[in-house]
């Protein structure tokens, strides 16, 4: 299957290793992966901050860049969901809404694509240790991708997956929320880290770079011995 990778801003600029592991993983599973160079942001930060008109230009660029793609795969539940939101954002622009619908119909979050489209539940990954999975808000509550990442992680050889207390709670990132509401965000991420500490894991795994950047940054500042990893990195471990 020909896959067009939508890397996302954070992966492209901050956590490129997630993108590399995503490409290697998909190629190992038999996909041909391309990276459309015209891609930029999905528009979510500006849109959520109220800059609707300005964000639409970014969204239109994304639509143009990916309109000829066979399948769009994104290593971020939040950004994958945003591409599916375009159909509502362009509700008053029929031409662009039609284009947005075609984008939405062929966009998948990484684990969703592997389990639901490729029909693979064991990717042959191997990693020793204990881990817990952080179900990010957009991916779990809005995109409704809940079981696919757990299924794949449960089949990683050597990895013991433990459930974190209060796992459904937000980590405090929330895009611009962590900037505008810093003290509240700090308390939320501290609660998330404390939940992971309760079960004494080696790894805290997520499927959104923003959450992992927020949690990992706080873990580093508090000098806690837990490693944050994107699920693409876990699934590409051999």
mmCIF file of C-alpha atoms in Angstrom:
data_model
loop_
_atom_site.group_PDB
_atom_site.id
_atom_site.type_symbol
_atom_site.label_atom_id
_atom_site.label_comp_id
_atom_site.label_asym_id
_atom_site.label_seq_id
_atom_site.Cartn_x
_atom_site.Cartn_y
_atom_site.Cartn_z
ATOM 1 C CA UNK A 1 0.000 0.000 0.000
ATOM 2 C CA UNK A 2 1.235 3.499 -0.845
ATOM 3 C CA UNK A 3 1.256 5.642 2.289
ATOM 4 C CA UNK A 4 1.707 9.413 2.476
ATOM 5 C CA UNK A 5 3.160 10.383 5.840
ATOM 6 C CA UNK A 6 1.740 13.445 7.564
ATOM 7 C CA UNK A 7 4.544 13.975 10.043
ATOM 8 C CA UNK A 8 3.108 16.873 12.131
ATOM 9 C CA UNK A 9 4.958 19.979 13.322
ATOM 10 C CA UNK A 10 6.340 18.530 16.546
ATOM 11 C CA UNK A 11 7.699 15.427 14.841
ATOM 12 C CA UNK A 12 9.220 17.439 12.010
ATOM 13 C CA UNK A 13 10.843 20.121 14.175
ATOM 14 C CA UNK A 14 11.324 18.611 17.637
ATOM 15 C CA UNK A 15 11.052 14.808 17.659
ATOM 16 C CA UNK A 16 12.253 13.640 14.261
ATOM 17 C CA UNK A 17 13.066 10.192 15.652
ATOM 18 C CA UNK A 18 9.319 9.502 15.814
ATOM 19 C CA UNK A 19 9.067 10.170 12.077
ATOM 20 C CA UNK A 20 12.031 7.953 11.275
ATOM 21 C CA UNK A 21 10.632 5.082 13.325
ATOM 22 C CA UNK A 22 7.210 5.519 11.743
ATOM 23 C CA UNK A 23 8.682 5.242 8.232
ATOM 24 C CA UNK A 24 10.850 2.228 9.127
ATOM 25 C CA UNK A 25 7.913 0.481 10.788
ATOM 26 C CA UNK A 26 5.540 1.015 7.869
ATOM 27 C CA UNK A 27 8.155 -0.081 5.336
ATOM 28 C CA UNK A 28 8.846 -3.208 7.380
ATOM 29 C CA UNK A 29 5.098 -3.943 7.248
ATOM 30 C CA UNK A 30 5.164 -3.782 3.444
ATOM 31 C CA UNK A 31 4.153 -0.189 2.750
ATOM 32 C CA UNK A 32 5.751 2.252 0.350
ATOM 33 C CA UNK A 33 6.058 5.540 2.232
ATOM 34 C CA UNK A 34 6.285 9.020 0.722
ATOM 35 C CA UNK A 35 6.715 12.387 2.427
ATOM 36 C CA UNK A 36 4.955 15.211 0.550
ATOM 37 C CA UNK A 37 7.329 18.137 1.004
ATOM 38 C CA UNK A 38 4.669 20.834 0.816
ATOM 39 C CA UNK A 39 3.126 19.822 4.126
ATOM 40 C CA UNK A 40 3.129 22.231 7.045
ATOM 41 C CA UNK A 41 0.942 22.496 10.162
ATOM 42 C CA UNK A 42 -2.585 21.052 10.231
ATOM 43 C CA UNK A 43 -3.806 24.421 11.523
ATOM 44 C CA UNK A 44 -4.928 23.211 14.927
ATOM 45 C CA UNK A 45 -2.959 25.625 17.179
ATOM 46 C CA UNK A 46 -4.194 28.712 15.334
ATOM 47 C CA UNK A 47 -7.735 27.366 14.993
ATOM 48 C CA UNK A 48 -8.026 26.487 18.684
ATOM 49 C CA UNK A 49 -6.718 29.941 19.568
ATOM 50 C CA UNK A 50 -9.552 31.559 17.639
ATOM 51 C CA UNK A 51 -7.701 32.496 14.438
ATOM 52 C CA UNK A 52 -10.195 30.684 12.231
ATOM 53 C CA UNK A 53 -9.713 32.653 9.017
ATOM 54 C CA UNK A 54 -5.928 32.468 9.124
ATOM 55 C CA UNK A 55 -5.926 28.765 10.016
ATOM 56 C CA UNK A 56 -8.112 27.934 7.016
ATOM 57 C CA UNK A 57 -5.309 28.888 4.641
ATOM 58 C CA UNK A 58 -3.041 26.372 6.344
ATOM 59 C CA UNK A 59 -5.766 23.738 6.147
ATOM 60 C CA UNK A 60 -6.293 24.391 2.442
ATOM 61 C CA UNK A 61 -2.586 23.890 1.875
ATOM 62 C CA UNK A 62 -2.773 20.537 3.680
ATOM 63 C CA UNK A 63 -5.722 19.488 1.527
ATOM 64 C CA UNK A 64 -3.887 20.431 -1.670
ATOM 65 C CA UNK A 65 -0.716 18.621 -0.606
ATOM 66 C CA UNK A 66 -2.488 15.371 0.249
ATOM 67 C CA UNK A 67 -5.445 15.306 -2.153
ATOM 68 C CA UNK A 68 -3.773 12.761 -4.449
ATOM 69 C CA UNK A 69 -2.606 10.496 -1.616
ATOM 70 C CA UNK A 70 -3.844 6.923 -1.523
ATOM 71 C CA UNK A 71 -3.715 6.793 2.278
ATOM 72 C CA UNK A 72 -2.575 9.386 4.827
ATOM 73 C CA UNK A 73 -0.972 8.074 8.011
ATOM 74 C CA UNK A 74 -0.154 10.291 10.966
ATOM 75 C CA UNK A 75 1.803 9.387 14.134
ATOM 76 C CA UNK A 76 -0.466 11.662 16.177
ATOM 77 C CA UNK A 77 -4.047 11.086 17.232
ATOM 78 C CA UNK A 78 -4.582 14.803 17.726
ATOM 79 C CA UNK A 79 -3.438 15.855 14.250
ATOM 80 C CA UNK A 80 -5.190 12.923 12.564
ATOM 81 C CA UNK A 81 -8.403 14.044 14.250
ATOM 82 C CA UNK A 82 -7.851 17.617 13.092
ATOM 83 C CA UNK A 83 -7.723 16.512 9.459
ATOM 84 C CA UNK A 84 -11.101 14.879 9.985
ATOM 85 C CA UNK A 85 -12.452 18.103 11.536
ATOM 86 C CA UNK A 86 -11.916 19.958 8.267
ATOM 87 C CA UNK A 87 -15.286 18.752 6.999
ATOM 88 C CA UNK A 88 -17.013 20.720 9.777
ATOM 89 C CA UNK A 89 -14.735 23.754 9.552
ATOM 90 C CA UNK A 90 -15.475 24.140 5.822
ATOM 91 C CA UNK A 91 -19.215 23.546 6.161
ATOM 92 C CA UNK A 92 -19.953 26.916 4.520
ATOM 93 C CA UNK A 93 -17.552 26.302 1.614
ATOM 94 C CA UNK A 94 -19.007 23.373 -0.385
ATOM 95 C CA UNK A 95 -16.032 22.951 -2.730
ATOM 96 C CA UNK A 96 -13.519 22.769 0.115
ATOM 97 C CA UNK A 97 -15.820 20.662 2.252
ATOM 98 C CA UNK A 98 -15.978 18.086 -0.532
ATOM 99 C CA UNK A 99 -12.191 18.049 -0.755
ATOM 100 C CA UNK A 100 -11.954 17.860 3.049
ATOM 101 C CA UNK A 101 -14.263 14.848 3.095
ATOM 102 C CA UNK A 102 -11.961 12.967 0.747
ATOM 103 C CA UNK A 103 -9.002 13.789 3.008
ATOM 104 C CA UNK A 104 -10.905 12.682 6.107
ATOM 105 C CA UNK A 105 -11.926 9.373 4.533
ATOM 106 C CA UNK A 106 -8.318 8.307 3.896
ATOM 107 C CA UNK A 107 -6.620 9.636 7.049
ATOM 108 C CA UNK A 108 -5.550 7.271 9.838
ATOM 109 C CA UNK A 109 -3.581 7.499 13.053
ATOM 110 C CA UNK A 110 -0.600 5.127 12.935
ATOM 111 C CA UNK A 111 -1.856 2.326 15.211
ATOM 112 C CA UNK A 112 -5.351 2.605 13.766
ATOM 113 C CA UNK A 113 -3.902 2.080 10.294
ATOM 114 C CA UNK A 114 -1.808 -0.933 11.326
ATOM 115 C CA UNK A 115 -4.627 -2.739 13.142
ATOM 116 C CA UNK A 116 -7.736 -1.702 11.194
ATOM 117 C CA UNK A 117 -6.362 -1.355 7.642
ATOM 118 C CA UNK A 118 -3.314 -3.623 7.469
ATOM 119 C CA UNK A 119 -5.009 -6.090 9.856
ATOM 120 C CA UNK A 120 -1.775 -6.620 11.792
ATOM 121 C CA UNK A 121 -1.792 -7.006 15.580
ATOM 122 C CA UNK A 122 1.789 -8.205 16.138
ATOM 123 C CA UNK A 123 4.508 -6.226 14.372
ATOM 124 C CA UNK A 124 7.347 -8.395 15.699
ATOM 125 C CA UNK A 125 8.646 -5.784 18.142
ATOM 126 C CA UNK A 126 10.767 -6.683 21.150
ATOM 127 C CA UNK A 127 11.568 -4.587 24.232
ATOM 128 C CA UNK A 128 12.204 -5.759 27.769
ATOM 129 C CA UNK A 129 10.726 -3.864 30.694
ATOM 130 C CA UNK A 130 7.522 -2.610 32.253
ATOM 131 C CA UNK A 131 5.465 0.116 30.638
ATOM 132 C CA UNK A 132 2.237 2.044 30.892
ATOM 133 C CA UNK A 133 0.244 3.695 28.118
ATOM 134 C CA UNK A 134 -1.021 7.273 28.297
ATOM 135 C CA UNK A 135 -4.273 7.515 26.273
ATOM 136 C CA UNK A 136 -4.166 11.085 24.965
ATOM 137 C CA UNK A 137 -7.383 13.090 25.019
ATOM 138 C CA UNK A 138 -7.953 13.775 21.308
ATOM 139 C CA UNK A 139 -6.964 10.296 20.198
ATOM 140 C CA UNK A 140 -9.095 8.512 22.776
ATOM 141 C CA UNK A 141 -12.125 10.755 23.190
ATOM 142 C CA UNK A 142 -12.477 12.387 19.783
ATOM 143 C CA UNK A 143 -10.772 10.135 17.240
ATOM 144 C CA UNK A 144 -12.066 7.104 19.218
ATOM 145 C CA UNK A 145 -8.846 5.113 18.768
ATOM 146 C CA UNK A 146 -8.675 3.232 22.042
ATOM 147 C CA UNK A 147 -7.926 -0.459 21.575
ATOM 148 C CA UNK A 148 -5.491 -0.470 18.638
ATOM 149 C CA UNK A 149 -2.445 0.866 20.539
ATOM 150 C CA UNK A 150 -3.085 -1.472 23.455
ATOM 151 C CA UNK A 151 -3.414 -4.484 21.149
ATOM 152 C CA UNK A 152 -0.075 -3.721 19.512
ATOM 153 C CA UNK A 153 1.700 -3.060 22.807
ATOM 154 C CA UNK A 154 0.374 -6.248 24.376
ATOM 155 C CA UNK A 155 2.088 -8.176 21.580
ATOM 156 C CA UNK A 156 5.529 -6.604 22.071
ATOM 157 C CA UNK A 157 7.821 -9.425 23.150
ATOM 158 C CA UNK A 158 9.321 -8.830 26.618
ATOM 159 C CA UNK A 159 7.158 -5.814 27.451
ATOM 160 C CA UNK A 160 4.884 -5.987 30.505
ATOM 161 C CA UNK A 161 2.048 -3.487 30.079
ATOM 162 C CA UNK A 162 0.574 -2.083 33.311
ATOM 163 C CA UNK A 163 -2.493 0.117 33.672
ATOM 164 C CA UNK A 164 -1.876 3.535 35.148
ATOM 165 C CA UNK A 165 -4.204 4.936 37.849
ATOM 166 C CA UNK A 166 -6.321 7.818 36.537
ATOM 167 C CA UNK A 167 -5.115 6.928 33.049
ATOM 168 C CA UNK A 168 -7.952 8.859 31.388
ATOM 169 C CA UNK A 169 -6.904 12.190 32.928
ATOM 170 C CA UNK A 170 -5.331 14.843 30.701
ATOM 171 C CA UNK A 171 -1.575 15.335 31.015
ATOM 172 C CA UNK A 172 -1.981 19.102 31.003
ATOM 173 C CA UNK A 173 -0.512 19.796 27.567
ATOM 174 C CA UNK A 174 -3.578 20.748 25.546
ATOM 175 C CA UNK A 175 -1.536 22.692 22.999
ATOM 176 C CA UNK A 176 -1.680 26.375 23.931
ATOM 177 C CA UNK A 177 -3.384 25.487 27.239
ATOM 178 C CA UNK A 178 -0.011 24.556 28.744
ATOM 179 C CA UNK A 179 1.268 28.021 27.813
ATOM 180 C CA UNK A 180 -1.747 30.085 28.795
ATOM 181 C CA UNK A 181 -2.545 28.124 31.956
ATOM 182 C CA UNK A 182 0.944 27.130 33.089
ATOM 183 C CA UNK A 183 0.324 26.600 36.836
ATOM 184 C CA UNK A 184 -2.756 24.441 36.199
ATOM 185 C CA UNK A 185 -0.963 22.474 33.481
ATOM 186 C CA UNK A 186 1.927 21.845 35.869
ATOM 187 C CA UNK A 187 -0.382 20.343 38.480
ATOM 188 C CA UNK A 188 -2.032 18.132 35.868
ATOM 189 C CA UNK A 189 1.249 16.763 34.516
ATOM 190 C CA UNK A 190 2.517 16.179 38.068
ATOM 191 C CA UNK A 191 -0.585 14.080 38.723
ATOM 192 C CA UNK A 192 0.060 12.088 35.547
ATOM 193 C CA UNK A 193 3.671 11.416 36.526
ATOM 194 C CA UNK A 194 2.656 10.431 40.060
ATOM 195 C CA UNK A 195 0.253 7.882 38.571
ATOM 196 C CA UNK A 196 3.098 6.342 36.576
ATOM 197 C CA UNK A 197 5.354 6.299 39.633
ATOM 198 C CA UNK A 198 2.744 4.346 41.590
ATOM 199 C CA UNK A 199 3.152 1.352 39.312
ATOM 200 C CA UNK A 200 6.950 1.651 39.000
ATOM 201 C CA UNK A 201 7.370 1.394 35.215
ATOM 202 C CA UNK A 202 10.431 1.787 33.017
ATOM 203 C CA UNK A 203 8.548 3.389 30.140
ATOM 204 C CA UNK A 204 5.616 5.762 29.721
ATOM 205 C CA UNK A 205 4.289 5.334 26.185
ATOM 206 C CA UNK A 206 2.069 7.697 24.215
ATOM 207 C CA UNK A 207 0.873 8.258 20.668
ATOM 208 C CA UNK A 208 1.020 12.062 20.635
ATOM 209 C CA UNK A 209 4.318 13.967 20.584
ATOM 210 C CA UNK A 210 2.806 16.928 22.420
ATOM 211 C CA UNK A 211 1.805 14.860 25.427
ATOM 212 C CA UNK A 212 5.173 13.125 25.492
ATOM 213 C CA UNK A 213 7.039 16.430 25.255
ATOM 214 C CA UNK A 214 5.027 17.789 28.175
ATOM 215 C CA UNK A 215 5.308 14.697 30.364
ATOM 216 C CA UNK A 216 8.918 13.985 29.420
ATOM 217 C CA UNK A 217 10.001 17.551 30.079
ATOM 218 C CA UNK A 218 8.501 17.475 33.560
ATOM 219 C CA UNK A 219 10.036 14.053 34.268
ATOM 220 C CA UNK A 220 13.456 15.402 33.311
ATOM 221 C CA UNK A 221 13.091 18.485 35.499
ATOM 222 C CA UNK A 222 12.082 16.331 38.466
ATOM 223 C CA UNK A 223 14.877 13.822 37.736
ATOM 224 C CA UNK A 224 12.511 10.823 37.711
ATOM 225 C CA UNK A 225 13.724 7.515 36.268
ATOM 226 C CA UNK A 226 10.960 6.922 33.715
ATOM 227 C CA UNK A 227 11.591 7.105 29.973
ATOM 228 C CA UNK A 228 8.891 8.539 27.718
ATOM 229 C CA UNK A 229 8.605 6.892 24.298
ATOM 230 C CA UNK A 230 6.313 7.303 21.317
ATOM 231 C CA UNK A 231 4.509 4.111 20.358
ATOM 232 C CA UNK A 232 6.237 4.154 16.947
ATOM 233 C CA UNK A 233 9.585 3.842 18.730
ATOM 234 C CA UNK A 234 8.299 0.905 20.762
ATOM 235 C CA UNK A 235 6.802 -0.900 17.780
ATOM 236 C CA UNK A 236 9.998 -0.448 15.794
ATOM 237 C CA UNK A 237 12.171 -1.940 18.560
ATOM 238 C CA UNK A 238 13.806 -5.206 17.519
#
